[in-house]
Amino acid sequence: MRQFLATFALLFAPILVQARPTVYSQFDTTISPGGTETSRGAAFVAAIQATPGTETDIYLQEAVYLLDNPVVIDRTTPLFVHGINRMGVFLVAMDPTLDMFRIDAAPLVNFAGVRFQPTKNTSPSSITSVGSVALRTVNTAPTIVEIQDSFLD
């Protein structure tokens, strides 16, 4: 029984105890709402894919962020992406036929206050948006995914 508990603790301790930001002053706010949709999207993706542990809490201002998808999340630390307002922070997929976000590895991924739009770049008569995926997990280790106060269009 002791060996089982030790194994359980080693496997699941990283998931059960996650460091969470407690105030918004802990978030990275350097992604400017200025510039183009593409430049904002590139800055956002760069922050997600930064050296693990450097950009774990990202705060997005009101703007459209055009993402060169799929945005791959592959990290050993939790990721928190919070928008200032779910009615004004748009995460738009550049290619609606591909996954918008793909989680390869992460103990915790938390999105809050954003609007996912994986199909915005399709014409209304197009069927390419059928099967569009906003978030796909392909990880082999346990991952917690939280989506709070957000829209999926």
Short mmCIF file of C-alpha atoms in Angstrom, two decimals:
data_model
loop_
_atom_site.label_atom_id
_atom_site.label_comp_id
_atom_site.label_asym_id
_atom_site.label_seq_id
_atom_site.Cartn_x
_atom_site.Cartn_y
_atom_site.Cartn_z
CA MET A 1 0.00 0.00 0.00
CA ARG A 2 2.85 2.38 0.82
CA GLN A 3 4.40 1.80 -2.58
CA PHE A 4 1.06 2.52 -4.25
CA LEU A 5 0.66 5.81 -2.35
CA ALA A 6 4.21 6.86 -3.19
CA THR A 7 3.63 6.12 -6.87
CA PHE A 8 0.29 7.96 -6.79
CA ALA A 9 1.94 10.99 -5.17
CA LEU A 10 4.71 11.07 -7.76
CA LEU A 11 2.29 10.82 -10.66
CA PHE A 12 -0.41 13.19 -9.54
CA ALA A 13 1.22 15.70 -7.17
CA PRO A 14 2.09 18.09 -10.02
CA ILE A 15 -1.58 18.15 -11.02
CA LEU A 16 -3.10 18.47 -7.58
CA VAL A 17 -0.97 21.44 -6.49
CA GLN A 18 -0.71 24.14 -9.15
CA ALA A 19 0.63 27.62 -8.55
CA ARG A 20 -2.08 30.07 -9.58
CA PRO A 21 -1.81 33.81 -10.02
CA THR A 22 -3.65 35.59 -7.22
CA VAL A 23 -3.73 39.14 -8.62
CA TYR A 24 -3.61 40.55 -12.14
CA SER A 25 -0.36 42.38 -11.40
CA GLN A 26 1.30 38.95 -11.70
CA PHE A 27 0.24 38.65 -15.36
CA ASP A 28 2.36 39.63 -18.35
CA THR A 29 0.63 42.64 -19.95
CA THR A 30 3.30 43.45 -22.54
CA ILE A 31 1.28 42.25 -25.56
CA SER A 32 0.12 45.54 -27.01
CA PRO A 33 -3.42 45.96 -28.36
CA GLY A 34 -1.87 48.15 -31.08
CA GLY A 35 -0.47 46.96 -34.40
CA THR A 36 -2.16 44.54 -36.75
CA GLU A 37 -4.25 41.47 -35.94
CA THR A 38 -1.40 39.31 -37.21
CA SER A 39 1.32 41.04 -35.15
CA ARG A 40 -0.79 40.79 -31.99
CA GLY A 41 -1.40 37.10 -32.70
CA ALA A 42 2.32 36.48 -33.27
CA ALA A 43 3.20 38.23 -29.97
CA PHE A 44 0.62 36.13 -28.14
CA VAL A 45 1.92 32.86 -29.64
CA ALA A 46 5.50 33.87 -28.81
CA ALA A 47 4.50 34.45 -25.18
CA ILE A 48 2.86 31.01 -25.00
CA GLN A 49 5.86 29.31 -26.54
CA ALA A 50 8.47 31.25 -24.54
CA THR A 51 10.97 29.42 -22.40
CA PRO A 52 8.89 27.37 -19.95
CA GLY A 53 8.39 29.15 -16.68
CA THR A 54 8.92 32.65 -18.07
CA GLU A 55 5.48 33.48 -19.45
CA THR A 56 2.92 31.48 -17.50
CA ASP A 57 0.34 34.23 -16.93
CA ILE A 58 -0.70 36.21 -20.02
CA TYR A 59 -3.19 39.08 -19.91
CA LEU A 60 -4.73 40.19 -23.21
CA GLN A 61 -6.13 43.65 -23.89
CA GLU A 62 -9.26 44.22 -25.97
CA ALA A 63 -8.31 43.42 -29.59
CA VAL A 64 -8.42 40.78 -32.32
CA TYR A 65 -5.52 38.29 -32.20
CA LEU A 66 -5.13 36.45 -35.52
CA LEU A 67 -3.35 33.17 -34.74
CA ASP A 68 -1.13 31.24 -37.13
CA ASN A 69 -2.61 27.95 -36.04
CA PRO A 70 -2.26 25.41 -34.67
CA VAL A 71 -0.80 27.12 -31.62
CA VAL A 72 1.14 24.35 -29.90
CA ILE A 73 1.23 24.39 -26.10
CA ASP A 74 4.15 22.25 -24.98
CA ARG A 75 5.40 23.14 -21.50
CA THR A 76 6.08 21.80 -18.05
CA THR A 77 4.49 24.74 -16.22
CA PRO A 78 0.85 25.88 -16.03
CA LEU A 79 -0.43 28.42 -18.56
CA PHE A 80 -3.00 31.10 -17.71
CA VAL A 81 -4.47 33.22 -20.53
CA HIS A 82 -6.92 35.85 -19.34
CA GLY A 83 -8.60 38.51 -21.44
CA ILE A 84 -9.80 41.85 -20.17
CA ASN A 85 -13.29 41.25 -21.61
CA ARG A 86 -14.76 38.22 -23.36
CA MET A 87 -16.75 40.57 -25.62
CA GLY A 88 -13.61 42.31 -26.86
CA VAL A 89 -10.75 39.77 -26.82
CA PHE A 90 -11.04 37.70 -30.01
CA LEU A 91 -8.76 34.71 -30.65
CA VAL A 92 -9.18 34.02 -34.36
CA ALA A 93 -7.75 31.05 -36.26
CA MET A 94 -5.96 31.93 -39.48
CA ASP A 95 -6.77 28.50 -40.98
CA PRO A 96 -10.15 27.08 -39.87
CA THR A 97 -9.26 23.62 -41.21
CA LEU A 98 -6.56 23.21 -38.53
CA ASP A 99 -6.81 23.02 -34.74
CA MET A 100 -6.74 26.45 -33.16
CA PHE A 101 -4.81 25.31 -30.05
CA ARG A 102 -3.11 21.94 -29.58
CA ILE A 103 -1.94 20.88 -26.14
CA ASP A 104 1.03 18.53 -26.43
CA ALA A 105 2.05 18.88 -22.78
CA ALA A 106 1.02 21.09 -19.87
CA PRO A 107 -0.08 20.32 -16.31
CA LEU A 108 -2.76 23.05 -16.42
CA VAL A 109 -4.14 25.34 -19.12
CA ASN A 110 -6.60 28.06 -18.09
CA PHE A 111 -8.41 30.42 -20.49
CA ALA A 112 -10.70 33.12 -19.12
CA GLY A 113 -12.41 36.18 -20.57
CA VAL A 114 -11.71 35.41 -24.25
CA ARG A 115 -13.74 34.66 -27.35
CA PHE A 116 -12.55 31.69 -29.42
CA GLN A 117 -13.34 32.06 -33.13
CA PRO A 118 -11.89 29.06 -34.97
CA THR A 119 -14.21 29.54 -37.97
CA LYS A 120 -14.26 33.33 -38.45
CA ASN A 121 -12.07 33.17 -41.58
CA THR A 122 -14.57 31.11 -43.59
CA SER A 123 -17.30 32.33 -45.86
CA PRO A 124 -20.85 31.71 -44.60
CA SER A 125 -21.50 29.26 -47.45
CA SER A 126 -18.28 27.33 -46.86
CA ILE A 127 -18.36 23.88 -45.33
CA THR A 128 -14.68 24.01 -44.33
CA SER A 129 -15.70 25.15 -40.87
CA VAL A 130 -17.42 21.82 -40.18
CA GLY A 131 -15.20 19.97 -37.76
CA SER A 132 -13.18 23.04 -36.77
CA VAL A 133 -11.51 22.53 -33.42
CA ALA A 134 -10.79 25.31 -30.94
CA LEU A 135 -8.78 23.20 -28.50
CA ARG A 136 -7.38 19.69 -28.91
CA THR A 137 -5.38 17.72 -26.37
CA VAL A 138 -2.88 15.19 -27.69
CA ASN A 139 -0.82 14.90 -24.53
CA THR A 140 0.09 11.63 -22.87
CA ALA A 141 0.42 13.01 -19.32
CA PRO A 142 -2.61 14.25 -17.34
CA THR A 143 -3.67 17.81 -18.13
CA ILE A 144 -6.28 20.04 -16.53
CA VAL A 145 -8.02 22.37 -19.00
CA GLU A 146 -10.16 25.19 -17.62
CA ILE A 147 -12.24 27.56 -19.75
CA GLN A 148 -13.98 30.24 -17.74
CA ASP A 149 -16.18 33.19 -18.70
CA SER A 150 -15.44 32.69 -22.41
CA PHE A 151 -17.31 32.25 -25.70
CA LEU A 152 -16.79 29.79 -28.52
CA ASP A 153 -18.18 31.03 -31.85
#
